[in-house]
Amino acid sequence: MNSSSDRIGRYAGTPREIGRAVGLELGPRLGENIGRYIRERPRRPDALDLGALRRGALPWLRTLPQHFQDELEGLAEGASLPLQRVAEWNYVESCVDDGCSGFVGRLGPHAWVARNNDMFAPDAWGYATIREVTGRIPTLSFGQEGDVFTATGVNRDRLWLHHQALPTSDAPRPGRPHLNGWVLLTDMLETCSTIGDVEARLGEVDRDEGMLLFAVDGKSDEFAILECACSRVARRAPTGPWLVGANHACALGRTAPADSSQSRHTRMEAMATDLYAREARVDLPADLIAILADDQVERRGQDFSTVYANVGCPATGELWFTFGGHPAASRGEWLPIAWPW
């Protein structure tokens, strides 16, 4: 196992400068990692159309905001990789599904958040990146080595965002800008300071898929789950001091959830109810890790499992992350991360 210092990168500069620095640092390892991830990411033979992936990757990249195009071009240049290959690595997330589980709530004076990211290719995950892009809010994000985009992160303004897959049947509205969820989340981390900023941005840009978006503002301890279809957003109102979510909507019009999503949601509700019944004796972060590591919440399949997990309090800057190991919540290497600012 690498030490946590081997799994945390810190970069500053323009998007292209940051991309190039990451590419130079990773070198040939980036190409090897991309090849392995694309091979292992979809486990069913029919889960990924490689021809469609290759045809769609570069056109998709050219739809991204220019600063992200610059960073991906810098990454490819630094690692001496074709831009096509870097585009495929990012575009593959559009072609296959995933799932996750999350908790958010006030414990003591502050709001805390906990999440499992359930995915394929578990050995590819367990890295953290501090990115200080010129003219944008610095961020700490979690995912793969060399990632530009993230599904989990916090910024210097103590805004935490993470999203989980959310099935939806609608589509982006004609004539409106739209982005993949992980691209939009990364952009919001770099531009938003409050949950109100996030909601305003969601009103401006549609999504290419649904996402269950957890948001915590550590400055005010406000928290929310925003259920985002491609063209609609609903804020899930808390019935108490906490909320949990898996991979189905509650406020955005109820649909029959997948059995796994409903069972994880129900189990987290039961564990959260117990946690708050003994709130005076809560042990943090251990009790939140226990929810994530529960055998009815954590995903433990041979191919599909919880690949990383997080617990954090944005108000105090207390952050824990699994630096490798899987299933991550129960067997990963849980270590604290020092607040970087």
CSV table of C-alpha atoms in Angstrom, one decimal:
chain,number,residue,atom,x,y,z
A,1,MET,CA,0.0,0.0,0.0
A,2,ASN,CA,1.3,3.5,-0.9
A,3,SER,CA,1.3,6.0,2.0
A,4,SER,CA,-1.3,8.7,1.9
A,5,SER,CA,1.4,11.3,0.8
A,6,ASP,CA,1.9,9.2,-2.3
A,7,ARG,CA,-1.8,9.4,-3.1
A,8,ILE,CA,-2.3,13.2,-2.7
A,9,GLY,CA,-1.3,15.5,-5.5
A,10,ARG,CA,-1.2,19.3,-5.3
A,11,TYR,CA,-1.0,21.5,-8.4
A,12,ALA,CA,-1.4,25.2,-9.1
A,13,GLY,CA,-1.5,27.3,-12.3
A,14,THR,CA,-3.6,27.7,-15.4
A,15,PRO,CA,-5.7,24.7,-16.5
A,16,ARG,CA,-3.2,23.8,-19.2
A,17,GLU,CA,-0.3,24.2,-16.8
A,18,ILE,CA,-1.9,22.0,-14.2
A,19,GLY,CA,-2.8,19.3,-16.7
A,20,ARG,CA,0.7,19.3,-18.1
A,21,ALA,CA,2.2,19.0,-14.6
A,22,VAL,CA,0.0,16.1,-13.7
A,23,GLY,CA,0.8,14.4,-17.1
A,24,LEU,CA,4.6,14.9,-16.6
A,25,GLU,CA,4.4,13.5,-13.1
A,26,LEU,CA,2.5,10.4,-14.0
A,27,GLY,CA,4.2,9.8,-17.3
A,28,PRO,CA,3.7,6.3,-18.9
A,29,ARG,CA,1.7,5.2,-15.8
A,30,LEU,CA,-1.2,7.3,-16.9
A,31,GLY,CA,-1.5,5.5,-20.2
A,32,GLU,CA,-1.3,2.1,-18.3
A,33,ASN,CA,-3.9,3.2,-15.8
A,34,ILE,CA,-6.3,4.4,-18.6
A,35,GLY,CA,-5.9,1.1,-20.5
A,36,ARG,CA,-6.6,-1.0,-17.4
A,37,TYR,CA,-9.6,1.1,-16.4
A,38,ILE,CA,-11.3,1.0,-19.8
A,39,ARG,CA,-10.8,-2.8,-19.8
A,40,GLU,CA,-12.1,-3.3,-16.3
A,41,ARG,CA,-14.7,-0.6,-16.0
A,42,PRO,CA,-17.6,-2.5,-17.7
A,43,ARG,CA,-17.7,-6.1,-16.7
A,44,ARG,CA,-20.6,-7.3,-18.8
A,45,PRO,CA,-19.7,-8.0,-22.5
A,46,ASP,CA,-22.6,-5.8,-23.7
A,47,ALA,CA,-22.0,-3.0,-21.2
A,48,LEU,CA,-19.7,-0.9,-23.4
A,49,ASP,CA,-19.7,-0.3,-27.2
A,50,LEU,CA,-16.0,0.3,-27.8
A,51,GLY,CA,-16.7,1.6,-31.3
A,52,ALA,CA,-19.2,4.2,-29.9
A,53,LEU,CA,-16.7,5.1,-27.2
A,54,ARG,CA,-13.9,5.8,-29.8
A,55,ARG,CA,-16.2,7.7,-32.1
A,56,GLY,CA,-17.8,9.8,-29.4
A,57,ALA,CA,-14.9,10.7,-27.1
A,58,LEU,CA,-13.3,13.6,-29.0
A,59,PRO,CA,-16.5,15.2,-30.1
A,60,TRP,CA,-17.7,15.0,-26.5
A,61,LEU,CA,-14.5,16.6,-25.3
A,62,ARG,CA,-15.0,19.6,-27.7
A,63,THR,CA,-18.4,20.3,-26.0
A,64,LEU,CA,-16.7,20.9,-22.6
A,65,PRO,CA,-16.0,24.4,-21.2
A,66,GLN,CA,-12.7,25.7,-22.7
A,67,HIS,CA,-10.8,25.5,-19.4
A,68,PHE,CA,-11.5,21.8,-19.1
A,69,GLN,CA,-10.4,21.2,-22.7
A,70,ASP,CA,-7.2,23.1,-21.9
A,71,GLU,CA,-6.5,20.9,-18.8
A,72,LEU,CA,-7.2,17.7,-20.7
A,73,GLU,CA,-5.0,18.8,-23.6
A,74,GLY,CA,-2.2,19.7,-21.1
A,75,LEU,CA,-2.6,16.3,-19.4
A,76,ALA,CA,-2.3,14.4,-22.7
A,77,GLU,CA,0.8,16.6,-23.7
A,78,GLY,CA,2.5,16.0,-20.4
A,79,ALA,CA,2.0,12.3,-20.4
A,80,SER,CA,2.8,12.0,-24.2
A,81,LEU,CA,-0.6,10.4,-24.9
A,82,PRO,CA,-2.9,11.0,-27.7
A,83,LEU,CA,-5.7,13.4,-26.7
A,84,GLN,CA,-8.1,10.7,-28.1
A,85,ARG,CA,-7.0,8.3,-25.3
A,86,VAL,CA,-7.5,10.9,-22.5
A,87,ALA,CA,-10.9,11.7,-24.0
A,88,GLU,CA,-11.9,8.1,-24.0
A,89,TRP,CA,-10.9,7.7,-20.3
A,90,ASN,CA,-13.3,10.5,-19.3
A,91,TYR,CA,-16.1,9.8,-21.8
A,92,VAL,CA,-16.4,6.2,-20.7
A,93,GLU,CA,-18.4,7.4,-17.7
A,94,SER,CA,-21.1,8.4,-20.1
A,95,CYS,CA,-21.5,4.8,-21.3
A,96,VAL,CA,-21.9,2.8,-18.1
A,97,ASP,CA,-23.8,3.0,-14.8
A,98,ASP,CA,-22.8,3.1,-11.2
A,99,GLY,CA,-24.3,3.4,-7.7
A,100,CYS,CA,-23.5,4.9,-4.3
A,101,SER,CA,-24.8,5.6,-0.7
A,102,GLY,CA,-24.7,8.8,1.4
A,103,PHE,CA,-25.6,10.4,4.7
A,104,VAL,CA,-25.7,14.1,5.6
A,105,GLY,CA,-26.8,15.6,8.9
A,106,ARG,CA,-26.0,17.9,11.9
A,107,LEU,CA,-24.1,16.1,14.7
A,108,GLY,CA,-23.3,18.4,17.6
A,109,PRO,CA,-22.8,22.0,16.4
A,110,HIS,CA,-21.9,21.1,12.8
A,111,ALA,CA,-23.1,19.3,9.7
A,112,TRP,CA,-21.3,16.1,8.7
A,113,VAL,CA,-21.3,14.1,5.5
A,114,ALA,CA,-20.4,10.5,4.6
A,115,ARG,CA,-20.4,8.7,1.3
A,116,ASN,CA,-19.6,5.4,-0.4
A,117,ASN,CA,-18.6,5.5,-4.1
A,118,ASP,CA,-19.6,2.2,-5.7
A,119,MET,CA,-17.8,1.4,-8.9
A,120,PHE,CA,-15.8,-1.1,-11.0
A,121,ALA,CA,-12.0,-1.4,-11.2
A,122,PRO,CA,-11.5,-0.8,-7.4
A,123,ASP,CA,-7.7,-0.7,-7.7
A,124,ALA,CA,-7.9,2.5,-9.8
A,125,TRP,CA,-9.3,4.6,-7.0
A,126,GLY,CA,-8.2,6.0,-3.7
A,127,TYR,CA,-6.4,9.3,-4.7
A,128,ALA,CA,-6.9,12.9,-3.7
A,129,THR,CA,-6.0,16.0,-5.7
A,130,ILE,CA,-5.6,19.6,-4.5
A,131,ARG,CA,-6.1,21.8,-7.5
A,132,GLU,CA,-5.6,25.6,-7.4
A,133,VAL,CA,-6.7,26.8,-10.8
A,134,THR,CA,-5.9,30.4,-11.7
A,135,GLY,CA,-9.0,32.6,-11.2
A,136,ARG,CA,-11.1,29.8,-9.7
A,137,ILE,CA,-11.8,28.5,-6.2
A,138,PRO,CA,-9.2,26.0,-5.0
A,139,THR,CA,-10.6,22.5,-4.6
A,140,LEU,CA,-9.8,19.1,-2.9
A,141,SER,CA,-11.2,16.3,-4.9
A,142,PHE,CA,-11.3,12.5,-4.7
A,143,GLY,CA,-11.1,9.8,-7.3
A,144,GLN,CA,-8.4,8.3,-9.6
A,145,GLU,CA,-4.8,9.3,-10.1
A,146,GLY,CA,-4.7,12.2,-12.6
A,147,ASP,CA,-8.5,12.9,-12.6
A,148,VAL,CA,-9.6,16.2,-13.9
A,149,PHE,CA,-13.3,15.6,-13.0
A,150,THR,CA,-14.7,14.3,-9.7
A,151,ALA,CA,-17.9,13.0,-8.1
A,152,THR,CA,-16.7,14.1,-4.6
A,153,GLY,CA,-14.9,17.2,-3.4
A,154,VAL,CA,-14.7,20.3,-1.2
A,155,ASN,CA,-13.5,23.7,-1.9
A,156,ARG,CA,-11.6,26.4,0.0
A,157,ASP,CA,-14.9,28.1,0.8
A,158,ARG,CA,-15.9,25.0,2.7
A,159,LEU,CA,-18.6,23.9,0.2
A,160,TRP,CA,-18.8,20.1,0.0
A,161,LEU,CA,-20.4,18.5,-3.1
A,162,HIS,CA,-20.8,14.9,-4.1
A,163,HIS,CA,-23.2,13.2,-6.4
A,164,GLN,CA,-24.7,9.7,-6.7
A,165,ALA,CA,-26.3,8.1,-9.8
A,166,LEU,CA,-30.0,8.8,-10.2
A,167,PRO,CA,-32.0,7.1,-12.9
A,168,THR,CA,-34.1,9.5,-15.0
A,169,SER,CA,-36.2,9.3,-18.1
A,170,ASP,CA,-36.1,12.9,-19.2
A,171,ALA,CA,-33.5,14.6,-21.4
A,172,PRO,CA,-31.8,18.0,-21.5
A,173,ARG,CA,-34.0,20.7,-22.9
A,174,PRO,CA,-33.4,21.8,-26.5
A,175,GLY,CA,-31.3,24.9,-26.8
A,176,ARG,CA,-30.0,24.8,-23.3
A,177,PRO,CA,-26.4,24.1,-22.3
A,178,HIS,CA,-25.9,20.7,-20.7
A,179,LEU,CA,-23.0,18.8,-19.1
A,180,ASN,CA,-22.3,15.4,-17.6
A,181,GLY,CA,-22.8,15.4,-13.9
A,182,TRP,CA,-19.2,14.9,-12.9
A,183,VAL,CA,-18.1,17.7,-15.2
A,184,LEU,CA,-20.8,20.1,-13.8
A,185,LEU,CA,-19.9,19.1,-10.2
A,186,THR,CA,-16.2,19.9,-10.8
A,187,ASP,CA,-17.1,23.2,-12.3
A,188,MET,CA,-19.4,24.1,-9.4
A,189,LEU,CA,-16.7,23.3,-6.9
A,190,GLU,CA,-14.4,25.8,-8.7
A,191,THR,CA,-17.1,28.6,-8.9
A,192,CYS,CA,-19.6,28.2,-6.1
A,193,SER,CA,-19.4,29.3,-2.5
A,194,THR,CA,-22.9,28.5,-1.2
A,195,ILE,CA,-25.7,26.0,-1.8
A,196,GLY,CA,-27.6,29.0,-3.3
A,197,ASP,CA,-24.8,29.4,-5.9
A,198,VAL,CA,-25.1,25.7,-6.7
A,199,GLU,CA,-28.9,25.9,-7.2
A,200,ALA,CA,-28.5,28.9,-9.4
A,201,ARG,CA,-26.0,27.0,-11.6
A,202,LEU,CA,-28.3,24.0,-11.8
A,203,GLY,CA,-30.9,26.4,-13.1
A,204,GLU,CA,-28.6,27.5,-15.9
A,205,VAL,CA,-27.2,24.1,-17.1
A,206,ASP,CA,-29.0,20.9,-17.7
A,207,ARG,CA,-27.5,17.5,-17.1
A,208,ASP,CA,-26.8,14.6,-19.5
A,209,GLU,CA,-27.9,12.2,-16.8
A,210,GLY,CA,-29.6,12.3,-13.4
A,211,MET,CA,-27.7,12.9,-10.2
A,212,LEU,CA,-28.4,12.9,-6.5
A,213,LEU,CA,-26.4,15.8,-5.3
A,214,PHE,CA,-25.3,16.2,-1.7
A,215,ALA,CA,-24.3,19.7,-0.7
A,216,VAL,CA,-22.9,21.0,2.6
A,217,ASP,CA,-21.9,24.6,3.3
A,218,GLY,CA,-19.4,24.5,6.2
A,219,LYS,CA,-19.7,28.3,6.7
A,220,SER,CA,-23.3,28.1,7.8
A,221,ASP,CA,-23.8,24.3,8.3
A,222,GLU,CA,-26.6,24.3,5.8
A,223,PHE,CA,-27.0,21.0,4.0
A,224,ALA,CA,-29.3,19.7,1.3
A,225,ILE,CA,-29.8,16.8,-1.1
A,226,LEU,CA,-30.7,18.1,-4.6
A,227,GLU,CA,-32.4,15.6,-6.8
A,228,CYS,CA,-31.4,16.5,-10.3
A,229,ALA,CA,-33.0,15.0,-13.4
A,230,CYS,CA,-31.7,16.1,-16.8
A,231,SER,CA,-34.0,19.1,-16.9
A,232,ARG,CA,-35.6,19.4,-13.4
A,233,VAL,CA,-34.3,19.9,-9.8
A,234,ALA,CA,-36.0,19.3,-6.5
A,235,ARG,CA,-34.6,19.9,-3.0
A,236,ARG,CA,-35.3,17.0,-0.7
A,237,ALA,CA,-36.7,18.6,2.5
A,238,PRO,CA,-35.3,17.1,5.7
A,239,THR,CA,-37.8,15.7,8.2
A,240,GLY,CA,-35.3,16.0,10.9
A,241,PRO,CA,-31.6,16.8,11.4
A,242,TRP,CA,-30.4,14.3,8.8
A,243,LEU,CA,-30.9,12.9,5.3
A,244,VAL,CA,-29.8,9.7,3.6
A,245,GLY,CA,-29.7,8.8,-0.1
A,246,ALA,CA,-28.9,5.9,-2.4
A,247,ASN,CA,-29.9,5.9,-6.1
A,248,HIS,CA,-33.5,6.8,-6.3
A,249,ALA,CA,-35.6,10.0,-6.1
A,250,CYS,CA,-37.9,10.9,-3.2
A,251,ALA,CA,-38.9,14.5,-4.0
A,252,LEU,CA,-38.6,14.5,-7.8
A,253,GLY,CA,-41.6,12.4,-8.4
A,254,ARG,CA,-41.5,8.9,-6.9
A,255,THR,CA,-40.6,6.0,-9.1
A,256,ALA,CA,-40.1,2.4,-8.1
A,257,PRO,CA,-36.4,2.2,-7.0
A,258,ALA,CA,-34.2,-0.7,-7.7
A,259,ASP,CA,-34.2,-3.3,-4.9
A,260,SER,CA,-30.5,-2.5,-4.0
A,261,SER,CA,-31.1,1.2,-3.8
A,262,GLN,CA,-34.2,0.9,-1.6
A,263,SER,CA,-32.6,-1.6,0.7
A,264,ARG,CA,-29.5,0.5,1.2
A,265,HIS,CA,-31.7,3.6,1.8
A,266,THR,CA,-33.8,1.7,4.4
A,267,ARG,CA,-30.8,0.4,6.2
A,268,MET,CA,-29.1,3.8,6.4
A,269,GLU,CA,-32.4,5.3,7.7
A,270,ALA,CA,-32.4,2.7,10.5
A,271,MET,CA,-28.8,3.2,11.4
A,272,ALA,CA,-29.2,7.0,11.4
A,273,THR,CA,-32.2,6.8,13.6
A,274,ASP,CA,-30.2,4.7,16.1
A,275,LEU,CA,-27.3,7.2,15.8
A,276,TYR,CA,-29.5,10.1,16.8
A,277,ALA,CA,-31.1,8.2,19.6
A,278,ARG,CA,-27.7,8.1,21.3
A,279,GLU,CA,-26.4,11.4,19.9
A,280,ALA,CA,-24.7,12.4,23.2
A,281,ARG,CA,-22.5,9.3,22.9
A,282,VAL,CA,-21.7,9.6,19.2
A,283,ASP,CA,-18.1,8.8,18.2
A,284,LEU,CA,-17.0,10.7,15.1
A,285,PRO,CA,-15.9,9.7,12.5
A,286,ALA,CA,-16.2,6.1,13.7
A,287,ASP,CA,-20.0,5.9,13.8
A,288,LEU,CA,-20.4,7.3,10.3
A,289,ILE,CA,-17.7,4.9,9.0
A,290,ALA,CA,-19.8,2.1,10.6
A,291,ILE,CA,-22.8,3.2,8.6
A,292,LEU,CA,-20.8,3.1,5.4
A,293,ALA,CA,-19.1,-0.2,6.3
A,294,ASP,CA,-22.4,-2.0,7.2
A,295,ASP,CA,-22.9,-5.2,5.3
A,296,GLN,CA,-26.3,-4.0,4.0
A,297,VAL,CA,-24.9,-0.6,2.8
A,298,GLU,CA,-21.4,-1.3,1.4
A,299,ARG,CA,-21.2,-2.9,-2.0
A,300,ARG,CA,-19.0,-6.0,-1.9
A,301,GLY,CA,-19.3,-7.7,-5.2
A,302,GLN,CA,-16.3,-9.3,-6.8
A,303,ASP,CA,-16.5,-6.9,-9.8
A,304,PHE,CA,-18.6,-4.1,-8.4
A,305,SER,CA,-17.8,-2.7,-5.0
A,306,THR,CA,-17.3,0.3,-2.8
A,307,VAL,CA,-14.1,1.7,-4.3
A,308,TYR,CA,-13.6,4.7,-2.0
A,309,ALA,CA,-15.4,6.3,1.0
A,310,ASN,CA,-15.3,9.7,2.7
A,311,VAL,CA,-16.4,11.2,6.0
A,312,GLY,CA,-16.1,14.9,6.6
A,313,CYS,CA,-17.1,18.0,8.5
A,314,PRO,CA,-16.6,21.0,6.2
A,315,ALA,CA,-17.1,23.5,9.0
A,316,THR,CA,-14.1,22.2,11.0
A,317,GLY,CA,-12.1,20.9,8.0
A,318,GLU,CA,-12.0,17.4,9.5
A,319,LEU,CA,-11.7,15.0,6.6
A,320,TRP,CA,-11.2,11.2,6.3
A,321,PHE,CA,-10.7,9.2,3.1
A,322,THR,CA,-9.9,5.6,2.1
A,323,PHE,CA,-6.5,5.6,0.4
A,324,GLY,CA,-6.9,2.3,-1.4
A,325,GLY,CA,-8.2,-1.1,-0.2
A,326,HIS,CA,-11.6,-2.5,-1.0
A,327,PRO,CA,-14.4,-2.9,-0.1
A,328,ALA,CA,-13.3,0.6,0.9
A,329,ALA,CA,-15.5,1.4,3.9
A,330,SER,CA,-14.8,-1.8,5.8
A,331,ARG,CA,-11.3,-2.8,4.5
A,332,GLY,CA,-9.9,0.4,3.1
A,333,GLU,CA,-7.1,2.4,4.7
A,334,TRP,CA,-9.0,5.2,6.5
A,335,LEU,CA,-6.7,8.2,7.1
A,336,PRO,CA,-7.3,11.8,7.9
A,337,ILE,CA,-6.4,14.5,5.4
A,338,ALA,CA,-5.2,17.9,6.7
A,339,TRP,CA,-7.3,20.8,5.6
A,340,PRO,CA,-5.2,22.2,2.8
A,341,TRP,CA,-5.9,25.9,3.2
